[in-house]
Amino acid sequence: MSEFEAPIRAVFLVDARGTVAGWNAGCTQLFGLTPAAVLGQPATLLLAGGQAEWEDALHGAPDDERELAVDLHAAHGRILPASLALVPQFDAGGGLVEHTVAVLAQQFAMDDATESERVARAPLSSVVDLFPGTFYAINRDGRFVLWNHNMERMLELMPDELAATRAVDLVDLPQRPQFIDGMRRVFEHGEELQLEVEYVSKSGKETPFLLRGSRIRCDGEDYLFGLGIDITERRARETHLRLRERALHAASNGIVITRSSGEPGADNLIEYVNPAFERITGYPADEVIGLDSRFMAAPGMDDNERAMLRDAIARRTSVNVVLRNLRKNGELFWNDLNITPVQDEHGAVSHFIGVINDVTALKQRTARLEHEVNHDALTGLANRNLMWDRLEQALHLAGRQKSLVATVLIDLNDFKAINDTFGHEAGDVVLKVVARRLQSSVRDSDTVARMSGDEFVLVLTNQPSLRFTLRMVERLRRSFAIPVAFGGHEIPVGASVGVSLYPHDGNTAAELVRAADVAMYHGKGNGHNDVNFFSSNMKASTEAKRKIESELHDAIERDELFLLYQPRVATHSGRMTGFEALLRWRHPEHGVLPPGHFLTEAEESGAIVEIGRRVLDQACAFAGQLAAIGFGNVPVTVNVSYREYSQPGFVAGLAERMARYRLAPGSLQLDLRIEGLIRNPTLGRELAEQLRELGIGLSVDGFGAGLCDLGYLEQLAATQVKLARDTAHSALDGGGAIVKSLVDIGHNLNMQVVGEAVETRPQMEFLTALGCDQLQGIWFSEPLPPEAAQRLLQERQLA
């Protein structure tokens, strides 16, 4: 050290405001001030001159290292000319933290020193260990000529190992070309080095560092002086951020982040939307950034939910709402929206995060399920559940408004016959057509419901007067006057209609429906599409009819139904030509009842089908008994209704009975009403053909009582026709010519003509004179039990 005087190694730190933040022993020696006296004080207190240059250097471009000449207030009151080297220090995010200030207070010669000594004696060498990261100086060969202890510690290398190592060898292999190119630009072009690399320690540990450095000329040579900041934590944060960003991008829910305006009602502008938001709404990100998300609101919808949303945003609280928005193409979609406020580092809400879940499909499925639960699948009308709910609502409203509510119950006439004749597809078409007609006959505020197979209920709300209700019901009645077209046929549709009114006929939904049912049942079966309003006297008659229906079912179970047999006789020989089976009911309270007391109710309730099976069984058994005593040629005639023979399997049942009772052809005859056969001509022709194949005779009853297609009657090729009761009785009252014509027509069709209900000798003689082939009535015999009928047959035929 004889050739030069050692410089004072004075280094202090200055924060971004120019306040002294660090003070070493060299500073204490140079300035004569202890750390306690200077820390926290403005650095300008140390300057005796050059304050302007100091301010320029301190607040200039932070990337540059600066050197400036100043005068210092040194110890012992001296004013000392010196050079200050300012080296900026940055945090992990690249923000300026402080400056390291090295004081060059003396110029000295270094001609005879080695390169390492010249660099080592530079004033910066006294502060490198103060740096928070690694400090390095690299020559053009890429070797370290100066470093701090952090460098050795991080790389796990001894000083001699580090001195023998090239900088590029410490970098992860894939990054070496980038590092070499960065060094080249520094030395050749003077560019700043700014590079993120992975340092590889001696043990193989990789540590990410941010390298910053500049070319500095020292004693005629260029060196790369720089700092390395460990960015492990920053990398971890970035990794988490990238992961979150990928999650946001990959999320199936739409995500929107808005800035919090801080003012109620002000716009909260969108700063970010994810791809799912773009997909759900149809809006690309660049079209919505900078807008308030309310631009998607569907006008006039979900006002309550939007009020909740505004209130939560004003109070900076979370909220969840389900509302409707508009996609870019104008389509409505249901949005399950969650809004969450986000606080900054000071606890103030700076942003809102909205999570959008498109629940349109769920809402549609729910709506479909609700519709299916509350509506009839075939007609789309309200079902029983919804009808009761609508009726309850209508009554509640009518109670407050003092208005009328009409309950209309409609039951289609002979709907089962439509299914049996034309098929269930035709029945479905009829129901759908009826449903449409009913809906078109009422207002939007009214309800049309399908209660069961062929039963409908209408709830007519807010009826201002009975006259208004009458007009509405009349429209309903007229809607049934038009037949339904199906498969080239016109299917007539009749209905029984019952009406009850609130509050006159009941105060509850159940009472009103029961009253309408009573009114409907009162007129059922008359075939005139009449409308019946409920009245108190209906209840008794309806209950009586229903009582008969209930008792009929009991009668079937208790076997209270039985047959009597009335003989038919030939007009010219007087011999018995057959028996007609006549049904009776041995009623436990009223004694023996004829068919007129119960058959209508049996037809309407459907009990006639089971009754008819039992009648056929008893009649076939009686025919078998006649055959057993030698009278197999005396047929037994059974009356069969349209409802019976239109049942599937009816003819098969006849064949099974013929075989079971061993009946010969001609032993059994069916008596069918002419109006039933004409009602379904195709079925009538098919049945007649099947009866002929089985050897069962066909008798057509009611001849002369109404219109009759003689061509169709000829096609049936019936065994006989029976004059209608009233027609036969009219023979003595001036109707002889008509009866004679009917008898002649029957003979021309090759059919026997039977006159029934013969009660007197004049009737018998006159019908015989007019040409009837057979007669039947109490003039000849009362209906007889099976044993008495057999005895009478034996007596007459053997006499």
Coordinates of C-alpha atoms in Angstrom, one line a residue, residues 329-602:
N329 CA -78.7 -12.5 -30.4
G330 CA -81.7 -11.3 -28.3
E331 CA -82.5 -14.7 -26.9
L332 CA -83.6 -14.8 -23.2
F333 CA -81.6 -17.0 -20.8
W334 CA -82.0 -17.7 -17.1
N335 CA -79.0 -16.6 -15.1
D336 CA -78.2 -18.0 -11.6
L337 CA -75.9 -15.1 -10.6
N338 CA -73.6 -15.0 -7.5
I339 CA -72.0 -11.7 -6.7
T340 CA -69.1 -11.5 -4.3
P341 CA -67.2 -8.3 -3.3
V342 CA -63.4 -8.2 -3.3
Q343 CA -61.4 -6.1 -0.9
D344 CA -58.1 -4.5 -1.5
E345 CA -55.1 -4.4 0.9
H346 CA -56.8 -1.6 2.9
G347 CA -60.1 -3.5 3.4
A348 CA -62.0 -1.4 0.9
V349 CA -64.2 -3.1 -1.8
S350 CA -62.4 -2.5 -5.0
H351 CA -64.1 -5.1 -7.3
F352 CA -67.0 -7.4 -7.6
I353 CA -66.8 -11.0 -9.0
G354 CA -69.9 -12.3 -10.7
V355 CA -70.4 -16.0 -11.4
I356 CA -73.0 -16.7 -14.1
N357 CA -74.6 -20.1 -14.3
D358 CA -76.8 -20.6 -17.3
V359 CA -79.8 -22.5 -15.9
T360 CA -82.1 -22.0 -18.9
A361 CA -82.2 -25.8 -19.7
L362 CA -82.9 -26.5 -16.0
K363 CA -85.7 -24.0 -16.0
Q364 CA -87.1 -25.4 -19.2
R365 CA -87.0 -28.9 -17.8
T366 CA -88.6 -27.8 -14.6
A367 CA -91.3 -26.0 -16.6
R368 CA -91.9 -29.1 -18.6
L369 CA -92.1 -31.2 -15.5
E370 CA -94.5 -28.8 -13.8
H371 CA -96.6 -28.8 -17.0
E372 CA -96.6 -32.6 -17.0
V373 CA -97.5 -32.7 -13.4
N374 CA -100.3 -30.2 -13.8
H375 CA -101.5 -30.9 -17.4
D376 CA -103.1 -33.8 -19.2
A377 CA -100.6 -35.5 -21.6
L378 CA -103.1 -36.2 -24.4
T379 CA -105.0 -32.9 -24.6
G380 CA -102.7 -30.5 -22.9
L381 CA -105.5 -29.3 -20.7
A382 CA -105.2 -28.7 -17.0
N383 CA -105.4 -32.0 -15.0
R384 CA -107.3 -32.8 -11.9
N385 CA -104.6 -31.3 -9.5
L386 CA -104.5 -28.0 -11.4
M387 CA -108.2 -27.8 -11.7
W388 CA -108.7 -28.1 -7.9
D389 CA -106.0 -25.4 -7.4
R390 CA -107.6 -23.0 -10.0
L391 CA -111.1 -23.5 -8.6
E392 CA -109.9 -22.8 -5.0
Q393 CA -108.2 -19.6 -6.3
A394 CA -111.3 -18.6 -8.2
L395 CA -113.5 -19.0 -5.1
H396 CA -111.0 -17.0 -3.0
L397 CA -111.1 -14.1 -5.5
A398 CA -114.8 -14.3 -6.0
G399 CA -115.3 -14.2 -2.2
R400 CA -113.5 -10.8 -2.1
Q401 CA -115.1 -9.4 -5.2
K402 CA -118.6 -10.7 -4.6
S403 CA -118.7 -12.3 -8.0
L404 CA -120.0 -15.6 -9.4
V405 CA -118.0 -18.7 -10.3
A406 CA -119.5 -21.4 -12.5
T407 CA -118.3 -25.0 -12.4
V408 CA -119.2 -27.0 -15.5
L409 CA -118.9 -30.8 -15.6
I410 CA -119.1 -32.4 -19.0
D411 CA -119.3 -36.1 -19.6
L412 CA -119.2 -37.5 -23.2
N413 CA -122.1 -39.8 -24.1
D414 CA -121.2 -43.3 -25.2
F415 CA -117.5 -42.6 -25.4
K416 CA -116.7 -46.2 -24.8
A417 CA -118.7 -47.1 -27.9
I418 CA -116.6 -44.7 -30.0
N419 CA -113.4 -46.5 -28.8
D420 CA -115.0 -49.9 -29.4
T421 CA -116.4 -49.0 -32.8
F422 CA -113.7 -46.8 -34.4
G423 CA -110.7 -47.7 -32.2
H424 CA -108.8 -45.9 -29.4
E425 CA -107.0 -43.7 -31.9
A426 CA -110.4 -42.3 -32.9
G427 CA -111.2 -41.9 -29.3
D428 CA -108.0 -39.9 -28.7
V429 CA -108.8 -37.7 -31.7
V430 CA -112.3 -37.0 -30.3
L431 CA -110.9 -36.0 -26.9
K432 CA -108.4 -33.6 -28.5
V433 CA -111.0 -32.0 -30.7
V434 CA -113.4 -31.6 -27.8
A435 CA -110.5 -30.1 -25.7
R436 CA -109.8 -27.5 -28.5
R437 CA -113.5 -26.7 -28.9
L438 CA -113.9 -26.2 -25.1
Q439 CA -110.9 -24.0 -24.9
S440 CA -112.0 -21.8 -27.8
S441 CA -115.4 -21.4 -26.1
V442 CA -114.1 -19.8 -22.9
R443 CA -111.9 -16.8 -21.9
D444 CA -108.2 -16.9 -21.1
S445 CA -109.0 -16.4 -17.4
D446 CA -111.1 -19.6 -17.4
T447 CA -109.8 -23.1 -16.9
V448 CA -110.6 -26.2 -18.9
A449 CA -109.5 -29.4 -17.3
R450 CA -109.7 -33.1 -18.2
M451 CA -110.7 -34.9 -15.0
S452 CA -110.7 -38.5 -16.3
G453 CA -111.1 -40.5 -19.6
D454 CA -114.1 -38.7 -21.1
E455 CA -114.9 -36.2 -18.3
F456 CA -114.1 -32.5 -18.4
V457 CA -114.5 -29.7 -15.9
L458 CA -114.6 -26.0 -16.7
V459 CA -114.0 -23.2 -14.1
L460 CA -115.6 -20.0 -15.4
T461 CA -114.3 -17.2 -13.2
N462 CA -115.7 -13.7 -12.4
Q463 CA -119.2 -14.3 -13.8
P464 CA -121.0 -11.0 -13.6
S465 CA -124.5 -12.5 -13.9
L466 CA -126.4 -15.7 -14.4
R467 CA -127.3 -14.5 -17.9
F468 CA -123.6 -14.2 -18.8
T469 CA -123.1 -17.7 -17.6
L470 CA -126.0 -19.0 -19.6
R471 CA -124.5 -17.5 -22.8
M472 CA -121.1 -19.1 -22.1
V473 CA -122.7 -22.5 -21.4
E474 CA -124.7 -22.2 -24.6
R475 CA -121.5 -21.7 -26.6
L476 CA -120.2 -24.9 -25.0
R477 CA -123.4 -26.8 -25.8
R478 CA -123.3 -25.7 -29.5
S479 CA -119.7 -26.9 -29.7
F480 CA -120.9 -30.5 -29.4
A481 CA -123.4 -30.3 -32.3
I482 CA -120.6 -30.7 -34.9
P483 CA -119.4 -34.3 -35.4
V484 CA -115.7 -35.2 -35.4
A485 CA -114.2 -36.3 -38.7
F486 CA -111.9 -39.4 -38.5
G487 CA -110.8 -41.8 -41.2
G488 CA -113.6 -40.9 -43.6
H489 CA -116.2 -41.2 -40.8
E490 CA -118.2 -38.5 -39.0
I491 CA -118.3 -39.4 -35.4
P492 CA -121.2 -37.8 -33.5
V493 CA -120.2 -36.4 -30.1
G494 CA -122.8 -35.9 -27.5
A495 CA -122.3 -34.8 -23.9
S496 CA -124.2 -34.5 -20.6
V497 CA -123.5 -31.1 -19.1
G498 CA -124.0 -30.1 -15.4
V499 CA -123.5 -26.6 -14.0
S500 CA -123.2 -25.3 -10.5
L501 CA -122.7 -21.7 -9.3
Y502 CA -120.8 -20.2 -6.4
P503 CA -122.1 -19.2 -3.9
H504 CA -125.7 -20.5 -4.6
D505 CA -124.8 -24.2 -4.9
G506 CA -121.9 -24.5 -2.6
N507 CA -119.1 -22.6 -0.8
T508 CA -116.2 -25.0 -1.4
A509 CA -114.6 -26.5 -4.5
A510 CA -115.7 -30.0 -3.5
E511 CA -119.3 -28.9 -3.0
L512 CA -119.5 -27.2 -6.3
V513 CA -118.0 -30.1 -8.2
R514 CA -120.4 -32.5 -6.5
A515 CA -123.3 -30.2 -7.4
A516 CA -122.2 -30.0 -11.1
D517 CA -121.8 -33.8 -11.1
V518 CA -125.4 -34.2 -9.8
A519 CA -126.7 -31.8 -12.5
M520 CA -124.8 -33.6 -15.2
Y521 CA -125.9 -37.1 -14.0
H522 CA -129.5 -35.9 -13.9
G523 CA -129.6 -35.4 -17.7
K524 CA -127.2 -38.2 -18.6
G525 CA -128.3 -40.6 -21.2
N526 CA -131.0 -38.5 -22.8
G527 CA -128.8 -38.0 -25.9
H528 CA -129.9 -34.4 -26.4
N529 CA -126.7 -32.6 -25.3
D530 CA -128.9 -30.8 -22.7
V531 CA -127.4 -28.5 -20.1
N532 CA -128.6 -29.0 -16.6
F533 CA -128.1 -26.4 -13.9
F534 CA -128.1 -27.8 -10.4
S535 CA -131.2 -27.6 -8.2
S536 CA -131.9 -29.0 -4.8
N537 CA -134.5 -31.5 -6.1
M538 CA -132.0 -33.0 -8.5
K539 CA -130.0 -34.3 -5.6
A540 CA -132.6 -36.7 -4.4
S541 CA -133.3 -38.2 -7.8
T542 CA -129.6 -38.5 -8.6
E543 CA -128.9 -40.2 -5.3
A544 CA -131.7 -42.6 -6.0
K545 CA -130.2 -43.5 -9.4
R546 CA -126.8 -44.0 -7.9
K547 CA -128.3 -46.1 -5.1
I548 CA -129.7 -48.4 -7.8
E549 CA -126.3 -48.6 -9.5
S550 CA -124.7 -49.5 -6.2
E551 CA -127.4 -52.1 -5.4
L552 CA -127.0 -53.6 -8.9
H553 CA -123.4 -54.3 -8.2
D554 CA -124.5 -56.0 -5.0
A555 CA -127.2 -57.9 -6.8
I556 CA -124.6 -59.3 -9.2
E557 CA -122.4 -60.4 -6.3
R558 CA -125.4 -61.9 -4.4
D559 CA -126.8 -63.6 -7.5
E560 CA -130.2 -61.8 -7.2
L561 CA -130.7 -61.5 -10.9
F562 CA -132.7 -64.4 -12.6
L563 CA -134.5 -65.2 -15.9
L564 CA -138.1 -66.0 -16.7
Y565 CA -139.0 -67.4 -20.1
Q566 CA -142.0 -66.3 -22.2
P567 CA -143.1 -68.5 -25.0
R568 CA -143.7 -67.5 -28.7
V569 CA -146.4 -69.4 -30.6
A570 CA -147.1 -69.9 -34.3
T571 CA -150.2 -68.0 -35.3
H572 CA -151.7 -70.8 -37.5
S573 CA -150.7 -74.0 -35.5
G574 CA -150.6 -72.7 -32.0
R575 CA -147.4 -74.6 -31.4
M576 CA -144.6 -73.1 -29.3
T577 CA -141.8 -71.8 -31.6
G578 CA -139.4 -70.5 -29.0
F579 CA -138.8 -68.7 -25.7
E580 CA -137.6 -65.2 -24.9
A581 CA -135.4 -64.9 -21.8
L582 CA -136.7 -62.0 -19.7
L583 CA -134.6 -60.6 -16.8
R584 CA -135.9 -60.0 -13.3
W585 CA -134.3 -58.7 -10.1
R586 CA -135.2 -60.2 -6.8
H587 CA -134.7 -57.1 -4.8
P588 CA -134.2 -57.6 -1.0
E589 CA -136.5 -54.6 -0.2
H590 CA -138.8 -54.1 -3.2
G591 CA -139.4 -57.6 -4.3
V592 CA -139.1 -58.8 -7.9
L593 CA -138.4 -55.9 -10.2
P594 CA -138.9 -55.9 -14.0
P595 CA -136.1 -54.6 -16.3
G596 CA -137.6 -51.1 -16.7
H597 CA -136.7 -50.4 -13.1
F598 CA -133.0 -50.9 -13.5
L599 CA -131.7 -51.5 -17.0
T600 CA -131.2 -47.8 -17.9
E601 CA -128.9 -47.4 -14.8
A602 CA -127.2 -50.7 -15.7

